[in-house]
C-alpha positions as a printed Julia matrix, in Angstrom:
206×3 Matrix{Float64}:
   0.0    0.0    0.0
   1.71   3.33  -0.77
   1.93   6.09   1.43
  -0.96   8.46  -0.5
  -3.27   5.43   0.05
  -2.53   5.4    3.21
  -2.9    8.92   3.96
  -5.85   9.02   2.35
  -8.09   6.53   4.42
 -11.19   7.49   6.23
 -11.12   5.16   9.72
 -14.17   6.89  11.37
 -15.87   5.89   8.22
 -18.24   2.98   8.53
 -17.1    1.5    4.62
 -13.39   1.7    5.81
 -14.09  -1.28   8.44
 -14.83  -3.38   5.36
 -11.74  -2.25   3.76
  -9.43  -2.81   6.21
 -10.9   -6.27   6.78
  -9.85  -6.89   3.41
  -6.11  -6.07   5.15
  -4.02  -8.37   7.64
  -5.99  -7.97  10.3
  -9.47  -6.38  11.26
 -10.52  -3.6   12.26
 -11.76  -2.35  15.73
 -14.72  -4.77  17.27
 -15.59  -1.83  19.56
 -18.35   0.51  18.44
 -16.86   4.14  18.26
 -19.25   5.8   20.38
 -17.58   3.41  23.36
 -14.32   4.05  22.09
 -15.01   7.82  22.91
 -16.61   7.03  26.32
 -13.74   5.22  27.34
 -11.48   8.09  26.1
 -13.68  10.9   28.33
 -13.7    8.7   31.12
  -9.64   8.35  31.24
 -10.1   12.51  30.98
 -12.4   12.51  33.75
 -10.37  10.17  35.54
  -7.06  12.31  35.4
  -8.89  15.53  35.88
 -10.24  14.21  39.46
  -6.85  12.27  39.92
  -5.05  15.74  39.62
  -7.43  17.79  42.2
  -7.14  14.79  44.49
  -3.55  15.33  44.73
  -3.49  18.88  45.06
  -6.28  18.28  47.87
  -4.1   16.05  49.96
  -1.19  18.01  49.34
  -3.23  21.16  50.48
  -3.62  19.12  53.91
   0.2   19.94  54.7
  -0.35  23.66  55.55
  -1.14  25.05  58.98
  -4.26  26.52  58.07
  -6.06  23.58  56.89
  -9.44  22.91  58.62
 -11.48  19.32  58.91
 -14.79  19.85  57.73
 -17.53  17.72  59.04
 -18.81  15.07  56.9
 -22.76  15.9   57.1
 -24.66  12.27  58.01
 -26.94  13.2   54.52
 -23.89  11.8   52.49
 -24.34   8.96  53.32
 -27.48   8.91  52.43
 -26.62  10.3   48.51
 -23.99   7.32  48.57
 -26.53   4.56  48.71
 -28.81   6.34  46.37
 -26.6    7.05  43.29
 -25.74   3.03  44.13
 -29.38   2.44  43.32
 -28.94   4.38  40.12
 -26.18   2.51  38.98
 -27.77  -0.5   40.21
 -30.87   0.62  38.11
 -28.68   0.96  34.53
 -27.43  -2.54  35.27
 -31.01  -4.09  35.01
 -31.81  -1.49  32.08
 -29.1   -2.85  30.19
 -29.62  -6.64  31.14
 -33.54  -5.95  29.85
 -32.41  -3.65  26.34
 -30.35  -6.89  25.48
 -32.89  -9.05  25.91
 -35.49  -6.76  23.86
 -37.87  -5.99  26.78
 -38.25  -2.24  25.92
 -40.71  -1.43  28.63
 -38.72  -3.26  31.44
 -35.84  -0.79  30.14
 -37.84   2.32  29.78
 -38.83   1.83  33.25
 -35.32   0.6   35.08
 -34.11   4.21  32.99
 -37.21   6.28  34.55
 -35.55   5.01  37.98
 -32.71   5.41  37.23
 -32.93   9.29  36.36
 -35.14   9.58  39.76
 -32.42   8.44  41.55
 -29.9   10.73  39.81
 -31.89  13.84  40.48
 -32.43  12.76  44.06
 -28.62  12.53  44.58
 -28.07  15.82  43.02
 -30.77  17.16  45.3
 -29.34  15.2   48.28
 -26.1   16.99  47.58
 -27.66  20.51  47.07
 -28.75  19.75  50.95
 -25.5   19.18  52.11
 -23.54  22.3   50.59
 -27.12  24.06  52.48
 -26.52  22.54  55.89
 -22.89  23.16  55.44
 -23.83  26.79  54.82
 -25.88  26.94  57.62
 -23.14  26.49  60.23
 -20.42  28.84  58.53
 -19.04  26.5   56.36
 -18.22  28.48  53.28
 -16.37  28.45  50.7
 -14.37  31.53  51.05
 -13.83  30.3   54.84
 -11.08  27.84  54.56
  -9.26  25.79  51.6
 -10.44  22.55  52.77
 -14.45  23.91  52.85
 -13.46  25.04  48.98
 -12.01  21.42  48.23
 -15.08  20.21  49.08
 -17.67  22.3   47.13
 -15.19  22.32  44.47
 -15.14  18.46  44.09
 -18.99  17.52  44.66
 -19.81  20.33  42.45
 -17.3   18.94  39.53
 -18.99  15.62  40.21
 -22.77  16.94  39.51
 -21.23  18.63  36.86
 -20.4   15.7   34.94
 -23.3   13.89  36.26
 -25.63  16.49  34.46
 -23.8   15.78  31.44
 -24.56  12.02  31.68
 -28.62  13.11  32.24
 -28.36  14.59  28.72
 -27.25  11.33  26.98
 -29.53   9.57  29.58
 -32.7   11.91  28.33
 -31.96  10.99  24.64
 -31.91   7.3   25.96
 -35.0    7.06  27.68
 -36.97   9.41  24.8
 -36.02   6.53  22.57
 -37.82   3.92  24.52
 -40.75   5.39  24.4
 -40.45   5.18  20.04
 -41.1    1.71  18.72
 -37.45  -0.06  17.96
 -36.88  -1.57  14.5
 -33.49  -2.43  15.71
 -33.04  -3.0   19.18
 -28.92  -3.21  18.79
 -28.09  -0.13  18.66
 -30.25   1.12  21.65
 -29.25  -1.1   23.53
 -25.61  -0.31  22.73
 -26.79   3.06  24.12
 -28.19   1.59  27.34
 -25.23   0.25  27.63
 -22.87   3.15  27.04
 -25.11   5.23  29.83
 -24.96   2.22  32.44
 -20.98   2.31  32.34
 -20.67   6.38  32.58
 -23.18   5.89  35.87
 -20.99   3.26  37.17
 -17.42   5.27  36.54
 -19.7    8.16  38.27
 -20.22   6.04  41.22
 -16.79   4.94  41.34
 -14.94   8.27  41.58
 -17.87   9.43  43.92
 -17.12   6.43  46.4
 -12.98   7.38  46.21
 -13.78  10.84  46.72
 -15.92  10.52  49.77
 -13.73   7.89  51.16
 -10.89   9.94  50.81
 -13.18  13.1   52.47
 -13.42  10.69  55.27
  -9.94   9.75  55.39
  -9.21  13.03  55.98
């Protein structure tokens, strides 16, 4: 193959998988919309990995507070568990073509997800309410900082999970490639719930 040829190649095109197959080789099994996922999620990943570090190494200085871990967290933890919890089944039911089962474990699962984001909207108010603020110490900013970045991308996750569950309620010619989608919203939720659970064990930590 000579260099123009291969210069010249469209990859995110879906008639260049069929081409390349013709190649030693094959081209990607993975769908590119989890390709991308997976690529935002290692972005995600580093951006919280990077204020993590700069939160513990915060901690050093003298004027470095402990701020009181309000009981409602808690609370939040075990209910954005449920909403992960709730993709899982919508994804088990979208492969096996039940679309009401699905429509229903997504319905649930967007309850819960507004409930947590409420839940946390509680804490940052009772936090308030005893003179927690933000401006107060470093270790009170850490801390609205981090949940907020955490709703943040959870809000983007609702938007994908919207066009989801609008899409259940539309008969399916071709259940594949919703539940691909299912899918694809069930992981983000569970990456969600893992860097929530680090970050509030490491909030308790220290």
């Amino acid at each position: 193959m000579s260099i123009f040829s291969l210069l010249s190649q469209k990859p995110w095109m879906a008639d260049q998988a069929a081409i390349d197959d013709n190649h030693i080789g094959r081209s990607s099994s993975h769908p590119l919309p989890r390709v991308a996922l997976y690529v935002l999620m290692a972005v995600i990943g580093v951006l919280f990995s990077l204020f993590s570090v700069a939160y513990i190494g915060r901690m050093a200085y003298g004027d470095w507070r402990i701020l009181p871990e309000p009981t409602l967290l808690w609370f939040n933890t075990g209910v954005i568990m449920l909403s992960s919890f709730a993709f899982s089944r919508a994804t088990i039911n979208a492969r096996e073509g039940d679309i009401k089962r699905t429509r229903e474990y997504l319905l649930l699962a967007g309850v819960l997800t507004f409930g947590f984001i409420i839940g946390q909207l509680f804490v940052w108010r009772e936090l308030v309410s005893f003179g927690y603020f933000v401006s107060t110490n470093p270790s009170y900013a850490f801390f609205y900082l981090l949940t907020a970045l955490h709703i943040l991308h959870l809000f983007g996750g609702l938007i994908a999970w919207l066009v989801v569950t609008y899409k259940s309620f539309i008969p399916q010619k071709e259940t594949s490639d919703f539940s691909l989608k299912v899918n694809l919203c069930a992981i983000y939720w569970h990456f969600l719930l893992i860097v929530w659970t680090l970050l509030f064990v490491m909030l308790l930590l220290t």
